[in-house]
PDB file of C-alpha atoms in Angstrom:
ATOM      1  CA  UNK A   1      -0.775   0.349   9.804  1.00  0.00           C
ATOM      2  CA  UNK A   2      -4.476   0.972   9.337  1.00  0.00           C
ATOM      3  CA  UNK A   3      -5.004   3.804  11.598  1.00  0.00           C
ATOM      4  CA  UNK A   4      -7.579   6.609  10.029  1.00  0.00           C
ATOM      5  CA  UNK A   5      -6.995  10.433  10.342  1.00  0.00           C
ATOM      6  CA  UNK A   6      -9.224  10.715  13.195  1.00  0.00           C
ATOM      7  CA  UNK A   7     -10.876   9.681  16.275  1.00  0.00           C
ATOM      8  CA  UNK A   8      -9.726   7.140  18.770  1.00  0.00           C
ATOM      9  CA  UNK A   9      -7.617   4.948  16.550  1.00  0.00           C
ATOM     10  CA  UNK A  10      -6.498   8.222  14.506  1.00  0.00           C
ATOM     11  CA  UNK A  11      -3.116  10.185  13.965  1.00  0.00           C
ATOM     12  CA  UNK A  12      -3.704  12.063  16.959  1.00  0.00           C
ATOM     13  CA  UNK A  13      -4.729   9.577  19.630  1.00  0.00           C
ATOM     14  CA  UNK A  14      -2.224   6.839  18.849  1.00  0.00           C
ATOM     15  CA  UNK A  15       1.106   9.086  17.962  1.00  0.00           C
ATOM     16  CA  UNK A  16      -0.211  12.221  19.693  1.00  0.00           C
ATOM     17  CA  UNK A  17       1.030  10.674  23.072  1.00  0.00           C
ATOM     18  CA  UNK A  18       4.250   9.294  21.916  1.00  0.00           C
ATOM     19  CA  UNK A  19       5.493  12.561  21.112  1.00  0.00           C
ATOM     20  CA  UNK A  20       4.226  14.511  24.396  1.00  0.00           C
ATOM     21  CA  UNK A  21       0.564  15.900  23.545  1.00  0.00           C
ATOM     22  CA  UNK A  22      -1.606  16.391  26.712  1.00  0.00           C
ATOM     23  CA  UNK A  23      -5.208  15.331  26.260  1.00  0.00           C
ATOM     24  CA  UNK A  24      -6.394  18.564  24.956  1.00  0.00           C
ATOM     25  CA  UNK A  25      -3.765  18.873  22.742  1.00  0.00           C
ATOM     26  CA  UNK A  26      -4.842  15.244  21.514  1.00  0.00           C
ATOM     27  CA  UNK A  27      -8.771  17.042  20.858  1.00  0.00           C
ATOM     28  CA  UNK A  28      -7.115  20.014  19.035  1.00  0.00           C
ATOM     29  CA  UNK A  29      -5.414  18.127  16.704  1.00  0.00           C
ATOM     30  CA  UNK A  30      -7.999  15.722  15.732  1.00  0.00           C
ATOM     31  CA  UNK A  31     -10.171  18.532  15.066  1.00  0.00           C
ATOM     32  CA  UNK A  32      -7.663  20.147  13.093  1.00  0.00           C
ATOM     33  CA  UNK A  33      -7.428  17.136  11.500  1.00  0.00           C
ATOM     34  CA  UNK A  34     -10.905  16.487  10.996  1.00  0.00           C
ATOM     35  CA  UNK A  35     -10.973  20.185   9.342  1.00  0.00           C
ATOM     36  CA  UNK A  36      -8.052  19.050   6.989  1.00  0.00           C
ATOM     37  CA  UNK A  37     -10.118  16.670   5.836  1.00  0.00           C
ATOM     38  CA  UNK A  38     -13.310  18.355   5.328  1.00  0.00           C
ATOM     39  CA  UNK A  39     -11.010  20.754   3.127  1.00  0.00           C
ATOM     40  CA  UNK A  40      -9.718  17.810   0.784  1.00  0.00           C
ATOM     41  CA  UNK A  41     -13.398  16.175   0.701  1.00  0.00           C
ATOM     42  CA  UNK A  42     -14.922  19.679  -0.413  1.00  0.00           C
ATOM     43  CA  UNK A  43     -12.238  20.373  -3.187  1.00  0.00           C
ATOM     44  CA  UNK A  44     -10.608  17.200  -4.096  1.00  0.00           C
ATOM     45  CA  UNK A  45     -13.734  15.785  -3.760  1.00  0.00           C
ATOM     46  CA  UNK A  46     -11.888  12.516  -2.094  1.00  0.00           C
ATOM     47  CA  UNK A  47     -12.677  11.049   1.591  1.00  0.00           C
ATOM     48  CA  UNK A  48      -9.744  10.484   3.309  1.00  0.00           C
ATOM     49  CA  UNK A  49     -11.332  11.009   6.704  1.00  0.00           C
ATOM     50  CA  UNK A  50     -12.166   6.939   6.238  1.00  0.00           C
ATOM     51  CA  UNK A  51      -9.007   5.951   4.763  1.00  0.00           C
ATOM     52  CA  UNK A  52      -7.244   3.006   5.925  1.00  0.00           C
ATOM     53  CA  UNK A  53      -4.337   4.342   6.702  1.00  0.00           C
ATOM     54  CA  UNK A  54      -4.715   7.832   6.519  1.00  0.00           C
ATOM     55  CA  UNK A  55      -3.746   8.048   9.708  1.00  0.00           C
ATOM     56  CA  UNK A  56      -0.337   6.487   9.522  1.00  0.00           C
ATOM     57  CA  UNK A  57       3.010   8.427  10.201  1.00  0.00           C
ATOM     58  CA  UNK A  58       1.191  11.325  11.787  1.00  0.00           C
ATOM     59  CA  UNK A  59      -1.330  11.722   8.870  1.00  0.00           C
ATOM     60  CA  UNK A  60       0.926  11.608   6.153  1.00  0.00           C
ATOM     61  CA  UNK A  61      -1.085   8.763   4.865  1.00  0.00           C
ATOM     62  CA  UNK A  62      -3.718  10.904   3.768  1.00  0.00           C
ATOM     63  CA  UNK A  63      -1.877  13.496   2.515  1.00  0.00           C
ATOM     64  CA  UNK A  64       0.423  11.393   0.477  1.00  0.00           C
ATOM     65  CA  UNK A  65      -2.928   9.827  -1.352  1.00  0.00           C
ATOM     66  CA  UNK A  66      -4.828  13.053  -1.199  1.00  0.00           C
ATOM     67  CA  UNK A  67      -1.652  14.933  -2.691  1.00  0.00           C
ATOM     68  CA  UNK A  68       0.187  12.731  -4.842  1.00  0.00           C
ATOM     69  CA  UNK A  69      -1.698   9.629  -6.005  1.00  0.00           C
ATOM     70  CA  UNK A  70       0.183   7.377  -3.766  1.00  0.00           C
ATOM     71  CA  UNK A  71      -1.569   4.130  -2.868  1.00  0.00           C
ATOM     72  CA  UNK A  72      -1.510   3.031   0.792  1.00  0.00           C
ATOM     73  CA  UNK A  73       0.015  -0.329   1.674  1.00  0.00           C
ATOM     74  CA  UNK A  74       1.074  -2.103   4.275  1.00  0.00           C
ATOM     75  CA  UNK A  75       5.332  -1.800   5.341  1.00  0.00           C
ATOM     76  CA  UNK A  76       5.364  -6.066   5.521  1.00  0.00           C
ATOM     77  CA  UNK A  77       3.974  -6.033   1.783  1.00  0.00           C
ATOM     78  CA  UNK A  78       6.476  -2.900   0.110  1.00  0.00           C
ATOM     79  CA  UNK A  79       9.625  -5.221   1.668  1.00  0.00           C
ATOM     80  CA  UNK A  80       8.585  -8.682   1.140  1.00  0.00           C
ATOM     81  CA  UNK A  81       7.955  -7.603  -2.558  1.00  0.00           C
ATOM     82  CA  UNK A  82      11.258  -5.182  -2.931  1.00  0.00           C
ATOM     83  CA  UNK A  83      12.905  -8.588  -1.354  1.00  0.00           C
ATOM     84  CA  UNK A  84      10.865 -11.127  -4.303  1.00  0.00           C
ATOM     85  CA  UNK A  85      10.601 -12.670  -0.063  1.00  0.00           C
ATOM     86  CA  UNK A  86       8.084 -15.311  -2.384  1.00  0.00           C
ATOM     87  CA  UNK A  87      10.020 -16.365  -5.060  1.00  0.00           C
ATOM     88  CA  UNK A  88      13.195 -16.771  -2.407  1.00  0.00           C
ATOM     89  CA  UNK A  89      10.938 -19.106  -0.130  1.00  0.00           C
ATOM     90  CA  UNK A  90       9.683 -20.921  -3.594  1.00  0.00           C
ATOM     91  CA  UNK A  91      13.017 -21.691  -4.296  1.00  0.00           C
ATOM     92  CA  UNK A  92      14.603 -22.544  -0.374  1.00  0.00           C
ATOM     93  CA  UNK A  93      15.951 -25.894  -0.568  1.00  0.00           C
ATOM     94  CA  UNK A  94      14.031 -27.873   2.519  1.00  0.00           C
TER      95      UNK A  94
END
């Protein structure tokens, strides 16, 4: 998931129609989003309006890095490392 916060690949656009939101609701949010942003950039002084990934679960990307520190990566990655998925294929008997 590499979705940012806003605009036609953003939280709002993608997931905003899975969960109902007519198209003006879709423009609402990404501006409220885009506000959200603004507000982080201005006293965090950190851009998460171009974060890969900020977008993810509804925006919780961004806020989870903005907020707490957390670094973004990709689903595939967290469970082929939680699973050592390399050293088990290293060690598969061919």
């Amino acid at each position: 998931m590499t979705n940012p916060l806003t605009g036609k690949l953003g939280a709002s656009a993608v997931f905003g129609p899975q969960k109902g939101a007519t198209p003006e609701m879709i423009i609402t949010l990404d501006n409220a989003l885009a506000h959200y942003a603004r507000v982080i950039a201005r006293d965090l002084d950190m851009d998460v309006l171009n974060l890969a990934g900020g977008g993810a679960a509804g925006g919780m990307g961004a806020a989870l890095y903005a907020f707490c520190g957390a670094q973004l990566r990709q689903g595939i990655e967290i469970v082929t490392d939680a699973l050592h998925l390399a050293d088990q294929i290293a060690d598969a008997d061919w």
